[in-house]
Amino acid sequence: MICKRFALVGSGFIGQVHAASLARHEGSALTMVADAAPERAQALAARYGARAVTVSEAIHSDAIDAVLIASSTPSHAELLEAAARRARRSIAKNRSTSPWRAPVRWWSGCSP
């Protein structure tokens, strides 16, 4: 499956970099933006014609193909686990603060 519709979790500096990158790729769309600070999510979403949503809405929406995680590094494992449990393709650039245990924990909890 080719991912075309993305939800971005995190609208800080790196989230803005990823949003701009998605905008440059024909066929890709930033559909949703979520952030712990709703006003930041709204501002970034407005810039790219996306919808500002909660993290839960982004992960559970049927309107996306993948979740791009650009939030703070300590939140990655929890967000990856939530996305995996929803059978979402997910991308997080940084490893979690616990490089071995957290990824193993979320990976082993996934069902096919």
mmCIF file with all atom_site columns, C-alpha atoms in Angstrom:
data_model
loop_
_atom_site.group_PDB
_atom_site.id
_atom_site.type_symbol
_atom_site.label_atom_id
_atom_site.label_alt_id
_atom_site.label_comp_id
_atom_site.label_asym_id
_atom_site.label_entity_id
_atom_site.label_seq_id
_atom_site.pdbx_PDB_ins_code
_atom_site.Cartn_x
_atom_site.Cartn_y
_atom_site.Cartn_z
_atom_site.occupancy
_atom_site.B_iso_or_equiv
_atom_site.pdbx_formal_charge
_atom_site.auth_seq_id
_atom_site.auth_comp_id
_atom_site.auth_asym_id
_atom_site.auth_atom_id
_atom_site.pdbx_PDB_model_num
ATOM 1   C CA . MET A 1 1   ? 0.000  0.000  0.000  1.00 0.00 ? 1   MET A CA 1
ATOM 2   C CA . ILE A 1 2   ? 1.290  3.429  -0.907 1.00 0.00 ? 2   ILE A CA 1
ATOM 3   C CA . CYS A 1 3   ? 0.781  5.995  1.835  1.00 0.00 ? 3   CYS A CA 1
ATOM 4   C CA . LYS A 1 4   ? -0.692 9.208  0.509  1.00 0.00 ? 4   LYS A CA 1
ATOM 5   C CA . ARG A 1 5   ? -2.655 10.719 3.403  1.00 0.00 ? 5   ARG A CA 1
ATOM 6   C CA . PHE A 1 6   ? -0.605 11.552 6.474  1.00 0.00 ? 6   PHE A CA 1
ATOM 7   C CA . ALA A 1 7   ? -1.373 12.608 10.016 1.00 0.00 ? 7   ALA A CA 1
ATOM 8   C CA . LEU A 1 8   ? 1.469  14.522 11.644 1.00 0.00 ? 8   LEU A CA 1
ATOM 9   C CA . VAL A 1 9   ? 1.820  14.295 15.424 1.00 0.00 ? 9   VAL A CA 1
ATOM 10  C CA . GLY A 1 10  ? 3.969  17.179 16.647 1.00 0.00 ? 10  GLY A CA 1
ATOM 11  C CA . SER A 1 11  ? 4.037  20.650 15.144 1.00 0.00 ? 11  SER A CA 1
ATOM 12  C CA . GLY A 1 12  ? 7.259  21.985 16.623 1.00 0.00 ? 12  GLY A CA 1
ATOM 13  C CA . PHE A 1 13  ? 10.397 22.644 14.588 1.00 0.00 ? 13  PHE A CA 1
ATOM 14  C CA . ILE A 1 14  ? 10.852 19.128 13.194 1.00 0.00 ? 14  ILE A CA 1
ATOM 15  C CA . GLY A 1 15  ? 7.108  18.760 12.606 1.00 0.00 ? 15  GLY A CA 1
ATOM 16  C CA . GLN A 1 16  ? 7.231  21.883 10.463 1.00 0.00 ? 16  GLN A CA 1
ATOM 17  C CA . VAL A 1 17  ? 10.168 20.454 8.512  1.00 0.00 ? 17  VAL A CA 1
ATOM 18  C CA . HIS A 1 18  ? 8.244  17.231 7.840  1.00 0.00 ? 18  HIS A CA 1
ATOM 19  C CA . ALA A 1 19  ? 5.084  19.139 6.865  1.00 0.00 ? 19  ALA A CA 1
ATOM 20  C CA . ALA A 1 20  ? 7.053  21.148 4.308  1.00 0.00 ? 20  ALA A CA 1
ATOM 21  C CA . SER A 1 21  ? 8.649  17.960 2.985  1.00 0.00 ? 21  SER A CA 1
ATOM 22  C CA . LEU A 1 22  ? 5.257  16.286 2.531  1.00 0.00 ? 22  LEU A CA 1
ATOM 23  C CA . ALA A 1 23  ? 3.979  19.379 0.726  1.00 0.00 ? 23  ALA A CA 1
ATOM 24  C CA . ARG A 1 24  ? 6.796  19.060 -1.822 1.00 0.00 ? 24  ARG A CA 1
ATOM 25  C CA . HIS A 1 25  ? 5.911  15.464 -2.717 1.00 0.00 ? 25  HIS A CA 1
ATOM 26  C CA . GLU A 1 26  ? 3.259  15.207 -5.396 1.00 0.00 ? 26  GLU A CA 1
ATOM 27  C CA . GLY A 1 27  ? 0.632  12.682 -4.436 1.00 0.00 ? 27  GLY A CA 1
ATOM 28  C CA . SER A 1 28  ? 1.174  13.093 -0.690 1.00 0.00 ? 28  SER A CA 1
ATOM 29  C CA . ALA A 1 29  ? -1.172 15.076 1.512  1.00 0.00 ? 29  ALA A CA 1
ATOM 30  C CA . LEU A 1 30  ? -0.868 16.323 5.046  1.00 0.00 ? 30  LEU A CA 1
ATOM 31  C CA . THR A 1 31  ? -4.407 15.548 6.146  1.00 0.00 ? 31  THR A CA 1
ATOM 32  C CA . MET A 1 32  ? -4.243 16.085 9.924  1.00 0.00 ? 32  MET A CA 1
ATOM 33  C CA . VAL A 1 33  ? -1.980 17.763 12.457 1.00 0.00 ? 33  VAL A CA 1
ATOM 34  C CA . ALA A 1 34  ? -2.007 16.996 16.185 1.00 0.00 ? 34  ALA A CA 1
ATOM 35  C CA . ASP A 1 35  ? 0.013  18.560 18.960 1.00 0.00 ? 35  ASP A CA 1
ATOM 36  C CA . ALA A 1 36  ? -0.079 18.856 22.753 1.00 0.00 ? 36  ALA A CA 1
ATOM 37  C CA . ALA A 1 37  ? -0.526 22.599 22.105 1.00 0.00 ? 37  ALA A CA 1
ATOM 38  C CA . PRO A 1 38  ? -3.727 22.821 20.018 1.00 0.00 ? 38  PRO A CA 1
ATOM 39  C CA . GLU A 1 39  ? -2.956 26.362 18.839 1.00 0.00 ? 39  GLU A CA 1
ATOM 40  C CA . ARG A 1 40  ? 0.312  25.185 17.267 1.00 0.00 ? 40  ARG A CA 1
ATOM 41  C CA . ALA A 1 41  ? -1.476 22.306 15.551 1.00 0.00 ? 41  ALA A CA 1
ATOM 42  C CA . GLN A 1 42  ? -4.095 24.732 14.229 1.00 0.00 ? 42  GLN A CA 1
ATOM 43  C CA . ALA A 1 43  ? -1.475 27.137 12.856 1.00 0.00 ? 43  ALA A CA 1
ATOM 44  C CA . LEU A 1 44  ? 0.467  24.408 11.042 1.00 0.00 ? 44  LEU A CA 1
ATOM 45  C CA . ALA A 1 45  ? -2.682 22.718 9.761  1.00 0.00 ? 45  ALA A CA 1
ATOM 46  C CA . ALA A 1 46  ? -3.957 26.022 8.356  1.00 0.00 ? 46  ALA A CA 1
ATOM 47  C CA . ARG A 1 47  ? -0.668 26.590 6.522  1.00 0.00 ? 47  ARG A CA 1
ATOM 48  C CA . TYR A 1 48  ? -1.039 23.289 4.630  1.00 0.00 ? 48  TYR A CA 1
ATOM 49  C CA . GLY A 1 49  ? -4.801 22.938 4.289  1.00 0.00 ? 49  GLY A CA 1
ATOM 50  C CA . ALA A 1 50  ? -4.994 20.176 6.888  1.00 0.00 ? 50  ALA A CA 1
ATOM 51  C CA . ARG A 1 51  ? -7.253 19.696 9.909  1.00 0.00 ? 51  ARG A CA 1
ATOM 52  C CA . ALA A 1 52  ? -6.074 20.224 13.476 1.00 0.00 ? 52  ALA A CA 1
ATOM 53  C CA . VAL A 1 53  ? -7.104 17.215 15.579 1.00 0.00 ? 53  VAL A CA 1
ATOM 54  C CA . THR A 1 54  ? -6.225 15.459 18.817 1.00 0.00 ? 54  THR A CA 1
ATOM 55  C CA . VAL A 1 55  ? -3.558 12.763 18.863 1.00 0.00 ? 55  VAL A CA 1
ATOM 56  C CA . SER A 1 56  ? -6.241 10.129 19.387 1.00 0.00 ? 56  SER A CA 1
ATOM 57  C CA . GLU A 1 57  ? -8.219 11.386 16.394 1.00 0.00 ? 57  GLU A CA 1
ATOM 58  C CA . ALA A 1 58  ? -5.100 11.314 14.224 1.00 0.00 ? 58  ALA A CA 1
ATOM 59  C CA . ILE A 1 59  ? -4.212 7.748  15.157 1.00 0.00 ? 59  ILE A CA 1
ATOM 60  C CA . HIS A 1 60  ? -7.757 6.375  14.933 1.00 0.00 ? 60  HIS A CA 1
ATOM 61  C CA . SER A 1 61  ? -8.982 8.166  11.808 1.00 0.00 ? 61  SER A CA 1
ATOM 62  C CA . ASP A 1 62  ? -9.856 6.213  8.686  1.00 0.00 ? 62  ASP A CA 1
ATOM 63  C CA . ALA A 1 63  ? -9.007 9.331  6.664  1.00 0.00 ? 63  ALA A CA 1
ATOM 64  C CA . ILE A 1 64  ? -5.250 8.669  6.835  1.00 0.00 ? 64  ILE A CA 1
ATOM 65  C CA . ASP A 1 65  ? -2.827 6.049  5.570  1.00 0.00 ? 65  ASP A CA 1
ATOM 66  C CA . ALA A 1 66  ? 0.053  6.716  7.973  1.00 0.00 ? 66  ALA A CA 1
ATOM 67  C CA . VAL A 1 67  ? 1.078  8.598  11.096 1.00 0.00 ? 67  VAL A CA 1
ATOM 68  C CA . LEU A 1 68  ? 4.273  10.653 11.025 1.00 0.00 ? 68  LEU A CA 1
ATOM 69  C CA . ILE A 1 69  ? 5.486  11.092 14.599 1.00 0.00 ? 69  ILE A CA 1
ATOM 70  C CA . ALA A 1 70  ? 7.427  14.310 15.128 1.00 0.00 ? 70  ALA A CA 1
ATOM 71  C CA . SER A 1 71  ? 6.646  14.840 18.789 1.00 0.00 ? 71  SER A CA 1
ATOM 72  C CA . SER A 1 72  ? 9.177  14.873 21.627 1.00 0.00 ? 72  SER A CA 1
ATOM 73  C CA . THR A 1 73  ? 11.416 11.795 21.633 1.00 0.00 ? 73  THR A CA 1
ATOM 74  C CA . PRO A 1 74  ? 10.171 10.403 24.979 1.00 0.00 ? 74  PRO A CA 1
ATOM 75  C CA . SER A 1 75  ? 6.643  10.146 23.525 1.00 0.00 ? 75  SER A CA 1
ATOM 76  C CA . HIS A 1 76  ? 7.637  8.068  20.489 1.00 0.00 ? 76  HIS A CA 1
ATOM 77  C CA . ALA A 1 77  ? 7.287  4.572  21.975 1.00 0.00 ? 77  ALA A CA 1
ATOM 78  C CA . GLU A 1 78  ? 3.797  5.251  23.327 1.00 0.00 ? 78  GLU A CA 1
ATOM 79  C CA . LEU A 1 79  ? 2.640  6.802  20.039 1.00 0.00 ? 79  LEU A CA 1
ATOM 80  C CA . LEU A 1 80  ? 4.188  4.020  17.953 1.00 0.00 ? 80  LEU A CA 1
ATOM 81  C CA . GLU A 1 81  ? 2.430  1.459  20.121 1.00 0.00 ? 81  GLU A CA 1
ATOM 82  C CA . ALA A 1 82  ? -0.921 3.231  19.748 1.00 0.00 ? 82  ALA A CA 1
ATOM 83  C CA . ALA A 1 83  ? -0.493 3.451  15.973 1.00 0.00 ? 83  ALA A CA 1
ATOM 84  C CA . ALA A 1 84  ? 0.580  -0.192 15.714 1.00 0.00 ? 84  ALA A CA 1
ATOM 85  C CA . ARG A 1 85  ? -2.398 -1.366 17.743 1.00 0.00 ? 85  ARG A CA 1
ATOM 86  C CA . ARG A 1 86  ? -4.594 0.483  15.242 1.00 0.00 ? 86  ARG A CA 1
ATOM 87  C CA . ALA A 1 87  ? -2.645 -1.189 12.392 1.00 0.00 ? 87  ALA A CA 1
ATOM 88  C CA . ARG A 1 88  ? -1.381 2.168  11.182 1.00 0.00 ? 88  ARG A CA 1
ATOM 89  C CA . ARG A 1 89  ? 1.825  2.592  9.313  1.00 0.00 ? 89  ARG A CA 1
ATOM 90  C CA . SER A 1 90  ? 3.917  4.892  11.445 1.00 0.00 ? 90  SER A CA 1
ATOM 91  C CA . ILE A 1 91  ? 7.201  6.707  11.156 1.00 0.00 ? 91  ILE A CA 1
ATOM 92  C CA . ALA A 1 92  ? 9.307  8.151  13.983 1.00 0.00 ? 92  ALA A CA 1
ATOM 93  C CA . LYS A 1 93  ? 12.783 9.415  13.220 1.00 0.00 ? 93  LYS A CA 1
ATOM 94  C CA . ASN A 1 94  ? 14.349 9.146  16.683 1.00 0.00 ? 94  ASN A CA 1
ATOM 95  C CA . ARG A 1 95  ? 14.562 6.022  18.736 1.00 0.00 ? 95  ARG A CA 1
ATOM 96  C CA . SER A 1 96  ? 12.830 6.113  22.071 1.00 0.00 ? 96  SER A CA 1
ATOM 97  C CA . THR A 1 97  ? 14.659 7.124  25.244 1.00 0.00 ? 97  THR A CA 1
ATOM 98  C CA . SER A 1 98  ? 14.879 3.416  26.084 1.00 0.00 ? 98  SER A CA 1
ATOM 99  C CA . PRO A 1 99  ? 16.428 2.128  22.866 1.00 0.00 ? 99  PRO A CA 1
ATOM 100 C CA . TRP A 1 100 ? 15.688 -1.555 23.472 1.00 0.00 ? 100 TRP A CA 1
ATOM 101 C CA . ARG A 1 101 ? 12.877 -2.085 25.934 1.00 0.00 ? 101 ARG A CA 1
ATOM 102 C CA . ALA A 1 102 ? 10.240 0.358  24.678 1.00 0.00 ? 102 ALA A CA 1
ATOM 103 C CA . PRO A 1 103 ? 10.330 -0.702 20.994 1.00 0.00 ? 103 PRO A CA 1
ATOM 104 C CA . VAL A 1 104 ? 10.284 -4.376 22.003 1.00 0.00 ? 104 VAL A CA 1
ATOM 105 C CA . ARG A 1 105 ? 7.338  -3.675 24.309 1.00 0.00 ? 105 ARG A CA 1
ATOM 106 C CA . TRP A 1 106 ? 5.211  -2.043 21.617 1.00 0.00 ? 106 TRP A CA 1
ATOM 107 C CA . TRP A 1 107 ? 6.278  -4.435 18.873 1.00 0.00 ? 107 TRP A CA 1
ATOM 108 C CA . SER A 1 108 ? 5.531  -7.561 20.863 1.00 0.00 ? 108 SER A CA 1
ATOM 109 C CA . GLY A 1 109 ? 2.059  -6.267 21.726 1.00 0.00 ? 109 GLY A CA 1
ATOM 110 C CA . CYS A 1 110 ? 0.987  -5.986 18.099 1.00 0.00 ? 110 CYS A CA 1
ATOM 111 C CA . SER A 1 111 ? -1.247 -8.546 16.524 1.00 0.00 ? 111 SER A CA 1
ATOM 112 C CA . PRO A 1 112 ? -1.067 -9.245 12.788 1.00 0.00 ? 112 PRO A CA 1
#
